[in-house]
Amino acid sequence: MKYFILFGPPGAGKGTQATAMVESYKLCHISTGALLRNEIAAGTELGLKAKALIDAGELVPDEVVEGMIESQFNTVKGVEGFLLDGFPRTIAQAEVLDKMLAKKGEAVTSCVSIMIPDAMIMERIKHRATIEGRADDAKEETINNRIKTYHEKTEPLVEYYKKAGKYNEIDGVGTIDEVRTRIFATMDKF
Ligand code: ADP
């Protein structure tokens, strides 16, 4: 099994590119953001707790998303691998993921990182807000806090995966097709 991590700041285009990646490489797409939004829509207790944090631009607790990932690993069958989108988002989550995979005799295949400059993050999210209507895209304050959270908690993962020799950075500036071509060129190596 292949385990690809789709990494990048909010608004980098992970969700957009994930669709093409899972189709072409027969992967199961696991987006922790989408799973959490499903919980919110279903009005579960977990969803209620997550909503307050997400709307503030904070992360939900590590254990919550780790549990979601593990249950997906245990239930999804008939794929050639997984595309993890939005997970891991902290060093602690990355360590737990490594342990989860080691127990199965598996390991992360590659961290595919889509990079865009900070100035473009705000622009892209504001554009998405007009299309998708996500609550966490609506307020500038929330977006700013998500960018801050990204730099503080998530960006250290770049070094984590570089050290492991698994970091592959893609320039996220360009058209959707251009970025997809760059991503596929990297994925073809694995
Ligand atoms: P984006 O990539 O646009 O920031 P996501 O859809 O990946 O958005 O996630 C939306 C929100 O869900 C995040 O801002 C965060 O609050 C929460 N979330 C998603 N994944 C995780 C995670 N792995 N750990 C903690 N919180 C998460």
PDB file of N, CA, C and O in Angstrom, residues 10 116-127 140-141 143-144 147:
ATOM      1  N   PRO A  10      -3.371  26.345   4.158  1.00  0.00           N
ATOM      2  CA  PRO A  10      -4.768  26.463   3.768  1.00  0.00           C
ATOM      3  C   PRO A  10      -4.842  27.185   2.419  1.00  0.00           C
ATOM      4  O   PRO A  10      -4.085  28.120   2.186  1.00  0.00           O
ATOM      5  N   ILE A 116       2.432  27.706  -1.676  1.00  0.00           N
ATOM      6  CA  ILE A 116       2.077  29.009  -2.261  1.00  0.00           C
ATOM      7  C   ILE A 116       2.471  30.086  -1.244  1.00  0.00           C
ATOM      8  O   ILE A 116       2.516  29.811  -0.048  1.00  0.00           O
ATOM      9  N   PRO A 117       2.763  31.300  -1.720  1.00  0.00           N
ATOM     10  CA  PRO A 117       3.124  32.363  -0.779  1.00  0.00           C
ATOM     11  C   PRO A 117       1.926  32.773   0.095  1.00  0.00           C
ATOM     12  O   PRO A 117       0.779  32.641  -0.329  1.00  0.00           O
ATOM     13  N   ASP A 118       2.238  33.279   1.303  1.00  0.00           N
ATOM     14  CA  ASP A 118       1.202  33.710   2.256  1.00  0.00           C
ATOM     15  C   ASP A 118       0.181  34.655   1.620  1.00  0.00           C
ATOM     16  O   ASP A 118      -1.026  34.530   1.863  1.00  0.00           O
ATOM     17  N   ALA A 119       0.660  35.590   0.797  1.00  0.00           N
ATOM     18  CA  ALA A 119      -0.241  36.594   0.208  1.00  0.00           C
ATOM     19  C   ALA A 119      -1.307  35.911  -0.641  1.00  0.00           C
ATOM     20  O   ALA A 119      -2.445  36.389  -0.727  1.00  0.00           O
ATOM     21  N   MET A 120      -0.950  34.792  -1.258  1.00  0.00           N
ATOM     22  CA  MET A 120      -1.884  34.094  -2.133  1.00  0.00           C
ATOM     23  C   MET A 120      -2.910  33.283  -1.340  1.00  0.00           C
ATOM     24  O   MET A 120      -4.001  33.007  -1.826  1.00  0.00           O
ATOM     25  N   ILE A 121      -2.578  32.909  -0.107  1.00  0.00           N
ATOM     26  CA  ILE A 121      -3.480  32.113   0.732  1.00  0.00           C
ATOM     27  C   ILE A 121      -4.794  32.867   0.920  1.00  0.00           C
ATOM     28  O   ILE A 121      -5.879  32.358   0.655  1.00  0.00           O
ATOM     29  N   MET A 122      -4.666  34.133   1.345  1.00  0.00           N
ATOM     30  CA  MET A 122      -5.852  34.952   1.628  1.00  0.00           C
ATOM     31  C   MET A 122      -6.700  35.129   0.363  1.00  0.00           C
ATOM     32  O   MET A 122      -7.916  34.969   0.398  1.00  0.00           O
ATOM     33  N   GLU A 123      -6.030  35.411  -0.738  1.00  0.00           N
ATOM     34  CA  GLU A 123      -6.694  35.616  -2.032  1.00  0.00           C
ATOM     35  C   GLU A 123      -7.498  34.369  -2.431  1.00  0.00           C
ATOM     36  O   GLU A 123      -8.670  34.450  -2.783  1.00  0.00           O
ATOM     37  N   ARG A 124      -6.861  33.194  -2.335  1.00  0.00           N
ATOM     38  CA  ARG A 124      -7.504  31.947  -2.756  1.00  0.00           C
ATOM     39  C   ARG A 124      -8.680  31.595  -1.849  1.00  0.00           C
ATOM     40  O   ARG A 124      -9.719  31.144  -2.315  1.00  0.00           O
ATOM     41  N   ILE A 125      -8.504  31.794  -0.538  1.00  0.00           N
ATOM     42  CA  ILE A 125      -9.578  31.434   0.394  1.00  0.00           C
ATOM     43  C   ILE A 125     -10.781  32.363   0.198  1.00  0.00           C
ATOM     44  O   ILE A 125     -11.922  31.921   0.228  1.00  0.00           O
ATOM     45  N   LYS A 126     -10.506  33.634  -0.039  1.00  0.00           N
ATOM     46  CA  LYS A 126     -11.612  34.587  -0.253  1.00  0.00           C
ATOM     47  C   LYS A 126     -12.379  34.220  -1.515  1.00  0.00           C
ATOM     48  O   LYS A 126     -13.604  34.333  -1.560  1.00  0.00           O
ATOM     49  N   HIS A 127     -11.672  33.754  -2.518  1.00  0.00           N
ATOM     50  CA  HIS A 127     -12.320  33.324  -3.761  1.00  0.00           C
ATOM     51  C   HIS A 127     -13.157  32.077  -3.496  1.00  0.00           C
ATOM     52  O   HIS A 127     -14.308  31.975  -3.913  1.00  0.00           O
ATOM     53  N   GLU A 140     -12.127  37.249   7.863  1.00  0.00           N
ATOM     54  CA  GLU A 140     -10.694  37.487   7.682  1.00  0.00           C
ATOM     55  C   GLU A 140      -9.906  37.082   8.937  1.00  0.00           C
ATOM     56  O   GLU A 140      -8.818  36.528   8.856  1.00  0.00           O
ATOM     57  N   GLU A 141     -10.515  37.336  10.089  1.00  0.00           N
ATOM     58  CA  GLU A 141      -9.866  37.021  11.366  1.00  0.00           C
ATOM     59  C   GLU A 141      -9.597  35.502  11.478  1.00  0.00           C
ATOM     60  O   GLU A 141      -8.533  35.083  11.929  1.00  0.00           O
ATOM     61  N   ILE A 143      -9.332  33.380   8.965  1.00  0.00           N
ATOM     62  CA  ILE A 143      -8.321  32.991   7.971  1.00  0.00           C
ATOM     63  C   ILE A 143      -6.928  33.337   8.499  1.00  0.00           C
ATOM     64  O   ILE A 143      -5.999  32.531   8.423  1.00  0.00           O
ATOM     65  N   ASN A 144      -6.797  34.552   9.071  1.00  0.00           N
ATOM     66  CA  ASN A 144      -5.497  34.954   9.615  1.00  0.00           C
ATOM     67  C   ASN A 144      -5.036  33.996  10.696  1.00  0.00           C
ATOM     68  O   ASN A 144      -3.858  33.645  10.771  1.00  0.00           O
ATOM     69  N   ILE A 147      -3.753  30.822   9.185  1.00  0.00           N
ATOM     70  CA  ILE A 147      -2.403  30.978   8.624  1.00  0.00           C
ATOM     71  C   ILE A 147      -1.369  30.929   9.761  1.00  0.00           C
ATOM     72  O   ILE A 147      -0.338  30.267   9.656  1.00  0.00           O
TER      73      ILE A 147
END
